PDB file of C-alpha atoms in Angstrom:
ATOM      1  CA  UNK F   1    -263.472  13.825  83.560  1.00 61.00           C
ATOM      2  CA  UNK F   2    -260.545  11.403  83.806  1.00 76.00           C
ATOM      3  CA  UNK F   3    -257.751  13.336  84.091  1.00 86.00           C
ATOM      4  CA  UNK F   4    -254.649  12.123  85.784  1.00 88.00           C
ATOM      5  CA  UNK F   5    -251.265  12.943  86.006  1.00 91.00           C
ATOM      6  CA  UNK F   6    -248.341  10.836  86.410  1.00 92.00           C
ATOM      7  CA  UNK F   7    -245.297  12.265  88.648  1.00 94.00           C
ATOM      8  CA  UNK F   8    -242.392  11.681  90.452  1.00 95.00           C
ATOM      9  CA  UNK F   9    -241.285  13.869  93.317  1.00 95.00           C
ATOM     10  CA  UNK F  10    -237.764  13.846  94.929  1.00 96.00           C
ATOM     11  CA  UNK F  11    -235.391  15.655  97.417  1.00 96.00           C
ATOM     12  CA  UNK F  12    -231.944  14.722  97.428  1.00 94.00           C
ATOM     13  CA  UNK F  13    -229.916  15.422 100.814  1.00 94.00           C
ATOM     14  CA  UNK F  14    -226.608  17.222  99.151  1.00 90.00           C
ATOM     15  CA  UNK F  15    -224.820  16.205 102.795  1.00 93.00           C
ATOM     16  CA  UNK F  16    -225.130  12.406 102.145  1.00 95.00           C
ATOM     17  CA  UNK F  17    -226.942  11.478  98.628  1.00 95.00           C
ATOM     18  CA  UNK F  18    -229.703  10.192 100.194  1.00 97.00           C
ATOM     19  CA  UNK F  19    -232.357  10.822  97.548  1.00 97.00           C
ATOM     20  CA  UNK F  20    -236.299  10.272  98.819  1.00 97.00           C
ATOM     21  CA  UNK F  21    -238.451  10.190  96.750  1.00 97.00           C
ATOM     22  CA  UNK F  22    -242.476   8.731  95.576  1.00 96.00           C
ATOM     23  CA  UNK F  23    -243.524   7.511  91.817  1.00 96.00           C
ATOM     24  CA  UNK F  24    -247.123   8.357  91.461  1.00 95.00           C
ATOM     25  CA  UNK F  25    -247.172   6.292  87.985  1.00 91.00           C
ATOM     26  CA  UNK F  26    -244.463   7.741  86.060  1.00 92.00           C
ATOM     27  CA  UNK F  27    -241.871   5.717  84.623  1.00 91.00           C
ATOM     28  CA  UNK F  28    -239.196   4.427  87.158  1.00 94.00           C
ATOM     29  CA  UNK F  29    -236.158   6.899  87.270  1.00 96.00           C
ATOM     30  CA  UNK F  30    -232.885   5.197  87.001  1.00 97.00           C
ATOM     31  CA  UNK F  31    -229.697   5.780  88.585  1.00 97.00           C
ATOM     32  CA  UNK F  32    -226.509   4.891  87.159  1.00 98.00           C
ATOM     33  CA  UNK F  33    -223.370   4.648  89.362  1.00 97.00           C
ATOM     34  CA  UNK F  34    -220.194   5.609  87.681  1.00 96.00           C
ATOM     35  CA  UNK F  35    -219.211   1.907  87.698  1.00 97.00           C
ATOM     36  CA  UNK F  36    -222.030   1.383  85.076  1.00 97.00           C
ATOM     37  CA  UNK F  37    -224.450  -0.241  87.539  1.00 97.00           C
ATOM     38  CA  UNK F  38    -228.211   0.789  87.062  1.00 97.00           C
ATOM     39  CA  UNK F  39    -230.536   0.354  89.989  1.00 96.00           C
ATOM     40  CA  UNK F  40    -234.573   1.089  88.788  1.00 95.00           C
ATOM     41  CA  UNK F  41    -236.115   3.437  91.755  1.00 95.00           C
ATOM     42  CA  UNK F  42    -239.171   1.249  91.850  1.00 91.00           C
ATOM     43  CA  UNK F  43    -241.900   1.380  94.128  1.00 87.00           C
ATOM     44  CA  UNK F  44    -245.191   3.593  93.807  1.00 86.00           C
ATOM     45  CA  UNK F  45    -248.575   4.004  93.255  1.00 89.00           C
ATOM     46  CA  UNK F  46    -251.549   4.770  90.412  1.00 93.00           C
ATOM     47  CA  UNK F  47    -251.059   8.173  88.853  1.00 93.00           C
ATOM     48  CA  UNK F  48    -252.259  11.601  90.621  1.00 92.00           C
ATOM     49  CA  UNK F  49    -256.305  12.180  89.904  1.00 90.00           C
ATOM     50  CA  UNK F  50    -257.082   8.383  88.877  1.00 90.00           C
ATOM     51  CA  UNK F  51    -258.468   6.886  92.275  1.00 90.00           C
ATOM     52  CA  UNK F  52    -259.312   9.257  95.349  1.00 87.00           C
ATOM     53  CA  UNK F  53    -257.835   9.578  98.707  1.00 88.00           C
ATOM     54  CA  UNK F  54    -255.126   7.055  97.360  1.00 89.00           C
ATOM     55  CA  UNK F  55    -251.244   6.942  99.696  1.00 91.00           C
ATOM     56  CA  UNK F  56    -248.466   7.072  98.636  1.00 93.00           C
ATOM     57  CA  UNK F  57    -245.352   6.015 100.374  1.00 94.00           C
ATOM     58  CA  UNK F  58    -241.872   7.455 100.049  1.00 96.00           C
ATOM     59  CA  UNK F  59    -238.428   5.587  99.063  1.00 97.00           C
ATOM     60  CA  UNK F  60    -235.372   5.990  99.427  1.00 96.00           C
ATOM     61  CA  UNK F  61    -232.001   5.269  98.025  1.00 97.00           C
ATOM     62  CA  UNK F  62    -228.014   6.900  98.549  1.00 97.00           C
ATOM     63  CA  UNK F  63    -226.234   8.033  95.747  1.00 96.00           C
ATOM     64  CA  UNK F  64    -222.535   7.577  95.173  1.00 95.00           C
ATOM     65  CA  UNK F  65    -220.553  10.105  94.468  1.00 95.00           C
ATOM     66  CA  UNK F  66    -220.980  11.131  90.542  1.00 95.00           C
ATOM     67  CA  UNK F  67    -223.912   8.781  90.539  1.00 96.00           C
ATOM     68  CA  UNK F  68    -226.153   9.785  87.398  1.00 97.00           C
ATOM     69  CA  UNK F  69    -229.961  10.160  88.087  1.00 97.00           C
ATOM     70  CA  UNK F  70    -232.277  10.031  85.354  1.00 97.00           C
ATOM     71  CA  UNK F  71    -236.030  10.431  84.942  1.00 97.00           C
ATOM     72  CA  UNK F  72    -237.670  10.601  81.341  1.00 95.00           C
ATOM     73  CA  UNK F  73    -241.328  10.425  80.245  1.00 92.00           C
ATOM     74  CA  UNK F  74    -243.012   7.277  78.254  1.00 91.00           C
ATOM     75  CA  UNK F  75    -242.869   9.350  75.594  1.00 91.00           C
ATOM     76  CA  UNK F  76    -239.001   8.619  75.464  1.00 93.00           C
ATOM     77  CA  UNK F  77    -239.527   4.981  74.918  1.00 94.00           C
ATOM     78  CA  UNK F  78    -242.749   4.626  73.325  1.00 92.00           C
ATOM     79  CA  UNK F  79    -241.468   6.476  70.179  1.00 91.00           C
ATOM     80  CA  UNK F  80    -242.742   4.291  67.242  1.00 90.00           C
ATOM     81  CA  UNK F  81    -240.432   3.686  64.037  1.00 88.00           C
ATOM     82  CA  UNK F  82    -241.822   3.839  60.239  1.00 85.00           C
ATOM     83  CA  UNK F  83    -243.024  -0.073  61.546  1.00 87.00           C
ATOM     84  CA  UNK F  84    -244.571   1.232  64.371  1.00 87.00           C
ATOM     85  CA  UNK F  85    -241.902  -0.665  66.826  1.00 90.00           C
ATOM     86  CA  UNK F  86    -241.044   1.163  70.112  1.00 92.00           C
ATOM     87  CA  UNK F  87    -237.779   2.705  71.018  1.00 93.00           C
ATOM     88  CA  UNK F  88    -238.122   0.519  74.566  1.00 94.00           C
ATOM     89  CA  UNK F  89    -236.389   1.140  77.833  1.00 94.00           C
ATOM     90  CA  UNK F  90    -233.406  -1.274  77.316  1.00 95.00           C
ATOM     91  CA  UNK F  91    -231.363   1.115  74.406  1.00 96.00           C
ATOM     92  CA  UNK F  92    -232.046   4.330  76.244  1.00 96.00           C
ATOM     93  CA  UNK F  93    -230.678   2.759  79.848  1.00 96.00           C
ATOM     94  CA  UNK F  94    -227.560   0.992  77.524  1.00 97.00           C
ATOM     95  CA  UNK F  95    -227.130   4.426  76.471  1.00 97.00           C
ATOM     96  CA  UNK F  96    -227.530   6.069  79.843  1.00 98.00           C
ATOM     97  CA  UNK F  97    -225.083   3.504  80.812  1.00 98.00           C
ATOM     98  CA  UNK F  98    -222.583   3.810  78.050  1.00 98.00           C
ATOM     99  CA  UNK F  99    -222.316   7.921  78.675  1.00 98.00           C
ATOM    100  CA  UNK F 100    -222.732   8.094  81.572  1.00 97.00           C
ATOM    101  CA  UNK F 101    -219.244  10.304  82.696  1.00 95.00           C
ATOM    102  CA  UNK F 102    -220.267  13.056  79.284  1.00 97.00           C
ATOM    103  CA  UNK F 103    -221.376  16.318  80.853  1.00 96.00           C
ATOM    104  CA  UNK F 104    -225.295  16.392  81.066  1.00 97.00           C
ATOM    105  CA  UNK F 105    -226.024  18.340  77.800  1.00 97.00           C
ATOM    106  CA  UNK F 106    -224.172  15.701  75.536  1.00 98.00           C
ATOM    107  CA  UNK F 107    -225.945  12.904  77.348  1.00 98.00           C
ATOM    108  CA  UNK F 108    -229.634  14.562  76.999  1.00 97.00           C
ATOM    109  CA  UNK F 109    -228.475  15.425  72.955  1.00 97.00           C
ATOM    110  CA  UNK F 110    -227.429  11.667  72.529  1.00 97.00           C
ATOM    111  CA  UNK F 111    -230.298  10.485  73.643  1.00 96.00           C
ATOM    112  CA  UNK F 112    -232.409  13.348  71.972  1.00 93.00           C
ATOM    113  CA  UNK F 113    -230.909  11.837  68.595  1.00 94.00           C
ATOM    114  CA  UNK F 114    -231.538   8.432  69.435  1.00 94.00           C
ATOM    115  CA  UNK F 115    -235.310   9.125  69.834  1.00 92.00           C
ATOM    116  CA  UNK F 116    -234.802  10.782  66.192  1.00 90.00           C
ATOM    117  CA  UNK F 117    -232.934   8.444  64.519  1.00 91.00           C
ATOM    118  CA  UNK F 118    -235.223   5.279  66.068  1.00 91.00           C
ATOM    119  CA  UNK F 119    -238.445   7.804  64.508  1.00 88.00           C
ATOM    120  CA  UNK F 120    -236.998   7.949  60.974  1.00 84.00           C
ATOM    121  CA  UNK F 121    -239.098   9.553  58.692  1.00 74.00           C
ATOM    122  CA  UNK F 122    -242.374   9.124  60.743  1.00 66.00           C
ATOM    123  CA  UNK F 123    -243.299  12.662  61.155  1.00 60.00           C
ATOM    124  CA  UNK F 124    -246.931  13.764  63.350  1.00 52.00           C
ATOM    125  CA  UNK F 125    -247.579  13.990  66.699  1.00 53.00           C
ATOM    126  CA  UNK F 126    -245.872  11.934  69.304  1.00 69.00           C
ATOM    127  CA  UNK F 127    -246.174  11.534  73.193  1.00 77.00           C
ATOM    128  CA  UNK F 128    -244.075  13.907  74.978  1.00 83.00           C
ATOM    129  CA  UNK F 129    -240.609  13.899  75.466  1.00 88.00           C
ATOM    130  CA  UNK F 130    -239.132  14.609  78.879  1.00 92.00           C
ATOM    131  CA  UNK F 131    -235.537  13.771  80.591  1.00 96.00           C
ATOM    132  CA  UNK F 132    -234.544  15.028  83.690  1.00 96.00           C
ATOM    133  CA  UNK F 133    -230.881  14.688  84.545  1.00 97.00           C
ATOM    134  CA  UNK F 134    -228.811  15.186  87.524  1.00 95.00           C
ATOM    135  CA  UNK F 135    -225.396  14.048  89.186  1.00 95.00           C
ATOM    136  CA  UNK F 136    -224.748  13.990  92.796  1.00 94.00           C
ATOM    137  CA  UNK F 137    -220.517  15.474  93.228  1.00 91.00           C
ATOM    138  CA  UNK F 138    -220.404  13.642  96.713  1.00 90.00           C
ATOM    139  CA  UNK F 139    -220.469  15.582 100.124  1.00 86.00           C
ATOM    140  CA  UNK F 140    -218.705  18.911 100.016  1.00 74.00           C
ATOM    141  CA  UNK F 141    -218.422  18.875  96.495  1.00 63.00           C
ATOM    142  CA  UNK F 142    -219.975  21.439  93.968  1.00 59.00           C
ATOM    143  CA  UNK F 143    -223.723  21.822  93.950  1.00 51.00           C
ATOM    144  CA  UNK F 144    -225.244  18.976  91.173  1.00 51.00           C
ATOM    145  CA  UNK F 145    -226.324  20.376  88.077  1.00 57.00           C
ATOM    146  CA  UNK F 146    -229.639  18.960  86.622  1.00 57.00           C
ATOM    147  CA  UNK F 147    -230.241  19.313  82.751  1.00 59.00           C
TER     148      UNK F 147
END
């Protein structure tokens, strides 16, 4: 058959910012504190359906207040140009980085356009395209909004 699945799963504690969580293959989310600083939530295993009765262990890290999470799909990265280069991690974490305090939508349109502009005219199918984001307020503070 070989079908598989790659997936991350998290719960994030809205008392302290601890945020658990286990990478079945997926791309390593990325959290960006509002200093700039990335930290790569490594750690994991081979993707859901490839190898059976596989573990999986769970990490965990604590977010700072109006720490920015984000998870995106390959698909993100892997987006070929008219030479057939790849986007690559490295300008979509600067860019994480470098708008990091804009409100969720602006940062998920900024790097929406990014993907575009890096595709040119190169038109067809491409792998899917998938961010996740969310920002922890701090304890007490209003409920994070994920985008």
């Amino acid at each position: 058959d070989n079908q598989f699945v790659a997936a991350v799963i998290a719960d994030l504690d809205l008392r302290s910012g601890e945020l658990r969580y286990c990478n079945a293959g997926h791309s390593p989310p990325v959290a960006v504190a509002p200093d700039g600083c990335t930290r790569s939530l490594t750690g994991g295993g081979v993707p859901l359906g490839i190898l059976p009765g596989v573990s999986y262990t769970t990490h965990s890290i604590t977010l700072t207040p109006g720490e920015l999470l984000a998870c995106y799909t390959d698909g993100i990265p892997e987006a070929e140009n008219d030479e057939g280069e790849h986007l690559g991690v490295g300008p979509v974490d600067e860019s994480l980085v470098e708008h990091r305090s804009r409100d969720l939508a602006a940062i998920r349109q900024t790097v929406r356009h990014m993907v575009r502009d890096h595709r040119g005219r190169r038109g067809g199918h491409i792998d899917d395209i998938t961010l996740l984001l969310a920002r922890w307020n701090g304890p007490g503070g209003e409920a994070p909004r994920g985008d």
